[in-house]
C-alpha cells in the first residue's frame, strides 16, 4: 500500500478508492485514445468504456468480499477535542451503503454505455464516442465519490463533478439538446448555490462539515437556532433537485426529452442514485437529531412527488415524457421511507430506500433500453401510439418491455416491483405517518393506469401494421449486440430479482 | 400432502410452458388436459384429508422466500379452504374443457389458454396460501389475466371499447382494494411481527389491541368488500361481467368473488375478531342493502329490456349480500351459512353464466328481448336447465341455494354476544323481503325466456297484446313505486317484434333457431347441476368439513 503524507500522519487508502481511480483513469485514457483512432474504429471505444466499467465493477466486488465490520475509510482528519466521537472524521467511507449504491451506479452506467452504441452527433453526423464516453465516465466518478462522501464539501465537489459533464451530455441531443442543456445548467447551478449557502449556515452553527461532526455537535443539545433550521432546509435543496422531488422537478421532462435517450436513462438512474445518497446521508446521519422535524417535511415532499409524478403521467402521450414523469413518481416512493420520525427505525428506512433504488434502477434502465432499441431501429418510437401491436411485430422487445412496465407498476408477475413497494410501505407503517402509506396505496393504483395503458397497446391487435414505418419487421439478430445486451441484462436481472430479491433488499434486514 | 399442494400450483405453470413449446393448434387440448389433471389432483386430496381434524391446518409447507420482508412460501389447507379449492379446480377444469370449441387455433388462442392457466394458479394459490404476503401475491396474480381476458376477448359496443372500459374499471377498482388490503396486512405485521397466518390464528387477534385490529380490519375489509362485492363498492361488477367472455364470467363470478368472502372469513374474522366485531353490523347492513338492491336491479333489467348477463351479475351482488349478512352475524351458524352460500353461489352462478354463454353463442346476443320466448318448446333440455338454475338461485329447498340462506338467517336471528340484536332482526326481515324479490325476478326470468305466452294468439298484433297483458298482470303483482311500466315493455317488444311475437305464436313466423344442448355442453354443465342437487339434498358434503374449521376459528372468542 502506498503511504502519502498529504493528510498528516494518515495514509490514503488507495484500495478503497480503486473503483473511482479506475473510472477516472479510464475516462482520460478514452479521451486520449479518441485522438488516435480513425473514424471507423471509433465504435471500439464503446467497448473500451465497457471494459473500464467492468474493471471498476470487479474492483467494487473485491471491496464487497473483503469488507470487515469496520468500514474502510480514507481522507481522515484528527478529531478535535471538543467533539467526543467513536469513529473518526473521514471524507470517504466504504460502508455497506456506499458499496451498494456504487455498484448500482457502475452497473447502471454499463447499461447506459451499451445503450449509446448507435449515437450520432447532431450536425456533423460524426460518431460521438470519444468525448461522449469521457464525459460519462467523468460524471460517474462524481457519482461514485458522492455516494461514499461523508462530508458536505466533498459531497458538493462530487455533485458538481457529476453535474458538469451531464450538462454537456444533454447537449448531444438531436432536436432540442442545446436548449435542454441550458435549462438544466441554470437550474442545477442555482440549486447548488442555494445548497452551498445552507451548508455554510450549518457550518456556522456546528463548526464542522463532516456528517459525524455535525451530528455530534447537534446531539450535544445546543440551543435550537432558527438559522440552523434554514441551513438544514437549504442544504437539502441541492439533493432534492437531483432527486426530482416536487417542487424541484420542473427540469426533468424538458431535459429528458431534449437529451439523447441513453443520457436521459443515465440521469434518471445514476444521477438520482447519487442524489438520494446525499439526501439519505444528510437526513439520517448529519441531521439525525432533528429527524422528527425533518421527517414531516420529507413526508410532504414524498406525497407531493409521488402524486404529481403519477397524475401528470396519466396525460402523456410522448413516451419519453411519460417515462420522465413516471420516474418522478418512482422517486417519490424512494423518498417515502425517509419520512420515519424516530432514529430507531432509521436503519430499516435506509434499507428500504436503498432497496427500492436498486430495484428501480433495473426496471427503469430496462424500460429506457427497450425504448432506445426501438428508436434506433425503427426511428419512430416516441409516441405511445407507435407501440400498438408491438407484440406481433417485435415479440422479443415487447415482452421485456411489458415485464419492466409490470415491475414498475408493482403487479405480479413483475414481483420485483411488488417486493420493492412492500419494503417501502413496511418502513413507513413501522415508523412514519399512516396517511403517507395510504397515499402510497392510492398512487400505486394511479400508476397502474398509465402503465397498463401502455401494456395494453403492446398486446393490442395492430391496426397500423400495414402502415408501419419500418415496413417488414426487422430481424432481432440484425440489431447491434450492445443494444440487445442493454435489454437482455436488465431483463435477466428483473427475473432473478422477482424470484430472489434478497441481494437488493439486504440492507433492510 | 404438502407436495400435492405444491403440485396443484406447479401443474398449471408446467401447462403454460407446454403451451409455448407445442404448436398453437394443440393449445386448447393441452389446456383442457391440464385442467382435468389439476381437478384429479385436487380430488386426490379428498381421501388424504383428515376429516377428524378438519379445523386444523393440514398439508403445511413453509419455505423461506424473502426473509427481508417476511415473505415465506407457506401453504396449507383446512376445512374452510377445501370446499373452495375443489370449487375452483372444478370450475377451471370445466372452463378449459368448454373453451376447446371457441378457442382459435392460433397464437391468440394460445394466449387465451395461457391466461386461463395463469388465472388458475392465482385462484388456487389464494386458497392455499398461509402467509399474508403470499396471499396478497396470489390475490394480485389473477388481476392481469382477468383484465386481459375482458380487454381482448370481451364483447361490447363501439367495437369493444365498452369491454376495454369495463376491464380497466375492474382492474383499477380491484387493485385499489388490494393496495388497501396490503396496507392492512402491513399494519398487522408492524404489531405482530409476522405474516404467518397459522401463527396469527393461534390466539384470537394475536394480542393486538382493539384499535389496531379495527384499523387493520377497516383496511383489509375495504379490499375484500370491493372484491366480494359489497354494495356500494360493486359498480365494477355488472360492466365486467357483461363484457367478459363466457369462461371469464364463470371464473369471475364463480371463484374470484369467493376470494373476497374467503378473505373475510380467514383474515377478517379469523385474525382480527375484535375489529370484525366492531364493524359487524355495518358489514351485515351493507350486505342486506345489496340483497334488495341486486334484486331490484334485476327486476329493472327484466322490465326495461336488459341483458341476461347483467341480470346474473346483479344477482351475484344479491347473493353475496347474504354471505355478508352471515359473516356479520359472527356466529358459527352464520359463517357456516356464508361459506355454504359461497360454494353454492359458485356452482349456481357458474352454471347460469355458462347458460348465458350458450345463448350468446347461438344467438349472438344476450339481450333479454332478443332471446325470444318459449325455450321449453324450442330447446327443451336447455330450457329445463335454465329453470333448474333459476330455482337453485332463488333458494328452492332441495337445491344448494336453500341451505346457505337458511343458515345465514338463523345466524342473523341470534347474532354473537355484544352485537345489536334488534338491528340484526331488522336486517333479517329486510333480507327476507329480498328473498321474495329474488324469487320474483327469477320467476320473471323463467317466464320470459322459457315459457310461451298464453295460447289463443291469432296473429302478431294479438300476440303483442297478450305480451302487453303479461306485462300489465305482472305490474299488478309487484310493489315497486317508481317505474313507468305500460309504455316501456311495449316499445322494445315492438322494436324486436320479430323475435318476441314470433317466439310466442308458433304460426309459421320465423323463430330464431335455438339448438338444444350439445354433448360437449352436457358434459361440461351436468357436473355443476349434479353438485347443486347433491349439496341441496345432503349439505353435509360441504358442512361436515367446514363446520369444524369454522368452530376452530372461534376458538377463543366464544
Short mmCIF file of N, CA, C and O in Angstrom, two decimals, chain B residues 227-296:
data_model
loop_
_atom_site.label_atom_id
_atom_site.label_comp_id
_atom_site.label_asym_id
_atom_site.label_seq_id
_atom_site.Cartn_x
_atom_site.Cartn_y
_atom_site.Cartn_z
N UNK B 227 -63.95 -6.72 -3.58
CA UNK B 227 -63.88 -7.97 -4.34
C UNK B 227 -65.17 -8.78 -4.23
O UNK B 227 -65.49 -9.53 -5.15
N UNK B 228 -65.87 -8.67 -3.11
CA UNK B 228 -66.95 -9.61 -2.82
C UNK B 228 -68.10 -9.61 -3.81
O UNK B 228 -68.55 -10.70 -4.18
N UNK B 229 -68.68 -8.58 -4.32
CA UNK B 229 -68.54 -7.18 -3.96
C UNK B 229 -69.66 -6.74 -3.02
O UNK B 229 -70.75 -7.31 -3.03
N UNK B 230 -69.32 -5.77 -2.22
CA UNK B 230 -70.31 -5.29 -1.28
C UNK B 230 -70.87 -3.99 -1.81
O UNK B 230 -70.12 -3.14 -2.28
N UNK B 231 -72.21 -3.85 -1.75
CA UNK B 231 -72.77 -2.56 -2.10
C UNK B 231 -72.19 -1.56 -1.13
O UNK B 231 -72.14 -1.83 0.06
N UNK B 232 -71.82 -0.33 -1.42
CA UNK B 232 -71.84 0.31 -2.74
C UNK B 232 -70.55 0.22 -3.53
O UNK B 232 -70.34 1.01 -4.43
N UNK B 233 -69.72 -0.76 -3.22
CA UNK B 233 -68.45 -0.84 -3.93
C UNK B 233 -68.52 -1.84 -5.06
O UNK B 233 -67.51 -2.43 -5.44
N UNK B 234 -69.71 -2.08 -5.57
CA UNK B 234 -69.93 -3.16 -6.52
C UNK B 234 -69.92 -2.70 -7.96
O UNK B 234 -70.10 -3.52 -8.85
N UNK B 235 -69.77 -1.39 -8.22
CA UNK B 235 -70.10 -0.87 -9.55
C UNK B 235 -69.24 -1.45 -10.67
O UNK B 235 -69.59 -1.34 -11.83
N UNK B 236 -68.11 -2.06 -10.31
CA UNK B 236 -67.29 -2.63 -11.38
C UNK B 236 -67.88 -3.93 -11.91
O UNK B 236 -67.61 -4.34 -13.04
N UNK B 237 -68.73 -4.57 -11.08
CA UNK B 237 -69.15 -5.93 -11.39
C UNK B 237 -70.06 -6.05 -12.61
O UNK B 237 -69.78 -6.86 -13.49
N UNK B 238 -71.13 -5.29 -12.71
CA UNK B 238 -72.02 -5.51 -13.84
C UNK B 238 -71.31 -5.30 -15.18
O UNK B 238 -71.46 -6.12 -16.10
N UNK B 239 -70.52 -4.22 -15.28
CA UNK B 239 -69.83 -3.99 -16.55
C UNK B 239 -68.85 -5.11 -16.86
O UNK B 239 -68.77 -5.58 -18.00
N UNK B 240 -68.10 -5.53 -15.85
CA UNK B 240 -67.09 -6.56 -16.10
C UNK B 240 -67.75 -7.86 -16.55
O UNK B 240 -67.29 -8.51 -17.49
N UNK B 241 -68.84 -8.25 -15.87
CA UNK B 241 -69.49 -9.50 -16.24
C UNK B 241 -70.12 -9.44 -17.61
O UNK B 241 -70.08 -10.41 -18.36
N UNK B 242 -70.73 -8.30 -17.92
CA UNK B 242 -71.40 -8.19 -19.21
C UNK B 242 -70.38 -8.25 -20.33
O UNK B 242 -70.63 -8.87 -21.37
N UNK B 243 -69.23 -7.64 -20.11
CA UNK B 243 -68.26 -7.58 -21.20
C UNK B 243 -67.41 -8.84 -21.33
O UNK B 243 -66.90 -9.13 -22.40
N UNK B 244 -67.26 -9.59 -20.25
CA UNK B 244 -66.30 -10.68 -20.28
C UNK B 244 -66.78 -11.83 -21.16
O UNK B 244 -67.97 -12.04 -21.33
N UNK B 245 -65.83 -12.61 -21.70
CA UNK B 245 -66.22 -13.82 -22.41
C UNK B 245 -66.78 -14.83 -21.43
O UNK B 245 -66.61 -14.68 -20.22
N UNK B 246 -67.40 -15.88 -21.94
CA UNK B 246 -68.13 -16.81 -21.07
C UNK B 246 -67.25 -17.38 -19.97
O UNK B 246 -67.59 -17.30 -18.78
N UNK B 247 -66.11 -17.95 -20.35
CA UNK B 247 -65.27 -18.57 -19.33
C UNK B 247 -64.78 -17.52 -18.33
O UNK B 247 -64.66 -17.80 -17.14
N UNK B 248 -64.51 -16.31 -18.82
CA UNK B 248 -64.10 -15.25 -17.91
C UNK B 248 -65.19 -14.94 -16.90
O UNK B 248 -64.92 -14.82 -15.70
N UNK B 249 -66.44 -14.83 -17.37
CA UNK B 249 -67.53 -14.54 -16.44
C UNK B 249 -67.69 -15.65 -15.43
O UNK B 249 -67.91 -15.40 -14.24
N UNK B 250 -67.60 -16.90 -15.90
CA UNK B 250 -67.80 -18.02 -14.97
C UNK B 250 -66.76 -17.98 -13.87
O UNK B 250 -67.07 -18.10 -12.69
N UNK B 251 -65.50 -17.79 -14.26
CA UNK B 251 -64.46 -17.78 -13.24
C UNK B 251 -64.54 -16.54 -12.37
O UNK B 251 -64.28 -16.60 -11.17
N UNK B 252 -64.93 -15.43 -12.96
CA UNK B 252 -65.05 -14.20 -12.18
C UNK B 252 -66.12 -14.36 -11.11
O UNK B 252 -65.90 -14.13 -9.94
N UNK B 253 -67.30 -14.84 -11.54
CA UNK B 253 -68.39 -14.98 -10.58
C UNK B 253 -68.20 -16.19 -9.70
O UNK B 253 -68.51 -16.16 -8.51
N UNK B 254 -67.68 -17.25 -10.27
CA UNK B 254 -67.62 -18.49 -9.51
C UNK B 254 -66.50 -18.53 -8.50
O UNK B 254 -66.65 -19.12 -7.45
N UNK B 255 -65.38 -17.92 -8.83
CA UNK B 255 -64.24 -18.06 -7.94
C UNK B 255 -63.73 -16.74 -7.40
O UNK B 255 -63.49 -16.61 -6.21
N UNK B 256 -63.57 -15.75 -8.29
CA UNK B 256 -62.93 -14.52 -7.83
C UNK B 256 -63.73 -13.85 -6.73
O UNK B 256 -63.17 -13.29 -5.78
N UNK B 257 -65.05 -13.90 -6.81
CA UNK B 257 -65.83 -13.28 -5.75
C UNK B 257 -65.63 -14.03 -4.44
O UNK B 257 -65.68 -13.45 -3.36
N UNK B 258 -65.41 -15.38 -4.56
CA UNK B 258 -65.23 -16.16 -3.34
C UNK B 258 -63.92 -15.81 -2.66
O UNK B 258 -63.78 -16.01 -1.45
N UNK B 259 -62.95 -15.30 -3.44
CA UNK B 259 -61.70 -14.91 -2.82
C UNK B 259 -61.94 -13.79 -1.82
O UNK B 259 -61.30 -13.71 -0.78
N UNK B 260 -62.90 -12.93 -2.14
CA UNK B 260 -63.23 -11.86 -1.20
C UNK B 260 -63.86 -12.40 0.07
O UNK B 260 -63.47 -12.05 1.18
N UNK B 261 -64.85 -13.29 -0.08
CA UNK B 261 -65.52 -13.80 1.11
C UNK B 261 -64.58 -14.69 1.92
O UNK B 261 -64.59 -14.66 3.16
N UNK B 262 -63.72 -15.46 1.22
CA UNK B 262 -62.74 -16.27 1.93
C UNK B 262 -61.82 -15.39 2.76
O UNK B 262 -61.48 -15.70 3.90
N UNK B 263 -61.41 -14.26 2.15
CA UNK B 263 -60.56 -13.33 2.88
C UNK B 263 -61.25 -12.81 4.12
O UNK B 263 -60.64 -12.71 5.19
N UNK B 264 -62.53 -12.49 4.00
CA UNK B 264 -63.27 -12.02 5.17
C UNK B 264 -63.25 -13.07 6.27
O UNK B 264 -63.03 -12.78 7.45
N UNK B 265 -63.51 -14.34 5.87
CA UNK B 265 -63.60 -15.39 6.89
C UNK B 265 -62.22 -15.64 7.49
O UNK B 265 -62.04 -15.57 8.71
N UNK B 266 -61.25 -15.91 6.62
CA UNK B 266 -59.96 -16.34 7.13
C UNK B 266 -59.23 -15.21 7.83
O UNK B 266 -58.72 -15.38 8.93
N UNK B 267 -59.16 -14.05 7.18
CA UNK B 267 -58.33 -12.96 7.70
C UNK B 267 -59.14 -11.98 8.54
O UNK B 267 -58.75 -11.64 9.64
N UNK B 268 -60.28 -11.58 8.01
CA UNK B 268 -61.06 -10.58 8.74
C UNK B 268 -61.53 -11.10 10.08
O UNK B 268 -61.26 -10.52 11.12
N UNK B 269 -62.25 -12.22 10.05
CA UNK B 269 -62.82 -12.73 11.30
C UNK B 269 -61.82 -13.62 12.01
O UNK B 269 -61.75 -13.62 13.24
N UNK B 270 -61.05 -14.39 11.24
CA UNK B 270 -60.12 -15.32 11.87
C UNK B 270 -58.98 -14.63 12.59
O UNK B 270 -58.60 -15.02 13.69
N UNK B 271 -58.40 -13.60 11.98
CA UNK B 271 -57.24 -12.97 12.57
C UNK B 271 -57.55 -11.69 13.33
O UNK B 271 -56.77 -11.26 14.16
N UNK B 272 -58.65 -11.05 13.00
CA UNK B 272 -58.96 -9.75 13.61
C UNK B 272 -60.36 -9.76 14.21
O UNK B 272 -61.20 -8.95 13.83
N UNK B 273 -60.64 -10.67 15.16
CA UNK B 273 -62.02 -10.80 15.64
C UNK B 273 -62.57 -9.55 16.29
O UNK B 273 -63.73 -9.20 16.07
N UNK B 274 -61.74 -8.85 17.08
CA UNK B 274 -62.28 -7.66 17.74
C UNK B 274 -62.60 -6.58 16.72
O UNK B 274 -63.60 -5.86 16.85
N UNK B 275 -61.74 -6.45 15.73
CA UNK B 275 -62.02 -5.47 14.68
C UNK B 275 -63.28 -5.83 13.92
O UNK B 275 -64.11 -4.97 13.61
N UNK B 276 -63.44 -7.13 13.61
CA UNK B 276 -64.63 -7.57 12.89
C UNK B 276 -65.88 -7.31 13.71
O UNK B 276 -66.92 -6.92 13.19
N UNK B 277 -65.76 -7.50 15.02
CA UNK B 277 -66.91 -7.30 15.89
C UNK B 277 -67.41 -5.87 15.81
O UNK B 277 -68.61 -5.60 15.80
N UNK B 278 -66.43 -4.96 15.71
CA UNK B 278 -66.82 -3.55 15.69
C UNK B 278 -67.57 -3.21 14.42
O UNK B 278 -68.48 -2.38 14.40
N UNK B 279 -67.17 -3.83 13.31
CA UNK B 279 -67.78 -3.47 12.03
C UNK B 279 -68.83 -4.46 11.58
O UNK B 279 -69.32 -4.38 10.46
N UNK B 280 -69.20 -5.41 12.45
CA UNK B 280 -70.08 -6.49 12.02
C UNK B 280 -71.43 -5.98 11.55
O UNK B 280 -71.93 -6.40 10.49
N UNK B 281 -72.02 -5.09 12.31
CA UNK B 281 -73.36 -4.62 11.94
C UNK B 281 -73.32 -3.87 10.62
O UNK B 281 -74.18 -4.05 9.76
N UNK B 282 -72.26 -3.06 10.45
CA UNK B 282 -72.14 -2.32 9.19
C UNK B 282 -72.01 -3.28 8.02
O UNK B 282 -72.64 -3.10 6.96
N UNK B 283 -71.18 -4.29 8.20
CA UNK B 283 -70.98 -5.29 7.14
C UNK B 283 -72.30 -5.93 6.76
O UNK B 283 -72.68 -6.02 5.58
N UNK B 284 -73.04 -6.38 7.80
CA UNK B 284 -74.31 -7.04 7.53
C UNK B 284 -75.30 -6.08 6.88
O UNK B 284 -76.04 -6.47 5.97
N UNK B 285 -75.31 -4.83 7.36
CA UNK B 285 -76.26 -3.87 6.81
C UNK B 285 -76.00 -3.63 5.33
O UNK B 285 -76.91 -3.65 4.49
N UNK B 286 -74.74 -3.40 4.98
CA UNK B 286 -74.42 -3.19 3.56
C UNK B 286 -74.77 -4.41 2.75
O UNK B 286 -75.23 -4.31 1.61
N UNK B 287 -74.55 -5.59 3.34
CA UNK B 287 -74.90 -6.81 2.63
C UNK B 287 -76.37 -6.88 2.31
O UNK B 287 -76.78 -7.20 1.19
N UNK B 288 -77.18 -6.54 3.32
CA UNK B 288 -78.62 -6.63 3.11
C UNK B 288 -79.09 -5.61 2.09
O UNK B 288 -79.95 -5.90 1.25
N UNK B 289 -78.51 -4.41 2.15
CA UNK B 289 -78.84 -3.41 1.11
C UNK B 289 -78.52 -4.01 -0.25
O UNK B 289 -79.27 -3.84 -1.22
N UNK B 290 -77.39 -4.70 -0.32
CA UNK B 290 -77.02 -5.33 -1.58
C UNK B 290 -78.04 -6.34 -2.05
O UNK B 290 -78.31 -6.44 -3.25
N UNK B 291 -78.61 -7.10 -1.11
CA UNK B 291 -79.60 -8.10 -1.49
C UNK B 291 -80.78 -7.42 -2.19
O UNK B 291 -81.20 -7.79 -3.29
N UNK B 292 -81.31 -6.39 -1.49
CA UNK B 292 -82.51 -5.72 -2.05
C UNK B 292 -82.14 -4.99 -3.33
O UNK B 292 -82.85 -5.06 -4.33
N UNK B 293 -81.00 -4.31 -3.31
CA UNK B 293 -80.59 -3.55 -4.49
C UNK B 293 -80.39 -4.46 -5.69
O UNK B 293 -80.83 -4.16 -6.80
N UNK B 294 -79.72 -5.58 -5.45
CA UNK B 294 -79.49 -6.51 -6.55
C UNK B 294 -80.79 -7.01 -7.14
O UNK B 294 -80.97 -7.07 -8.36
N UNK B 295 -81.72 -7.36 -6.25
CA UNK B 295 -82.99 -7.87 -6.74
C UNK B 295 -83.73 -6.81 -7.54
O UNK B 295 -84.28 -7.09 -8.62
N UNK B 296 -83.77 -5.59 -7.02
CA UNK B 296 -84.46 -4.52 -7.74
C UNK B 296 -83.81 -4.26 -9.09
O UNK B 296 -84.49 -4.04 -10.10
#
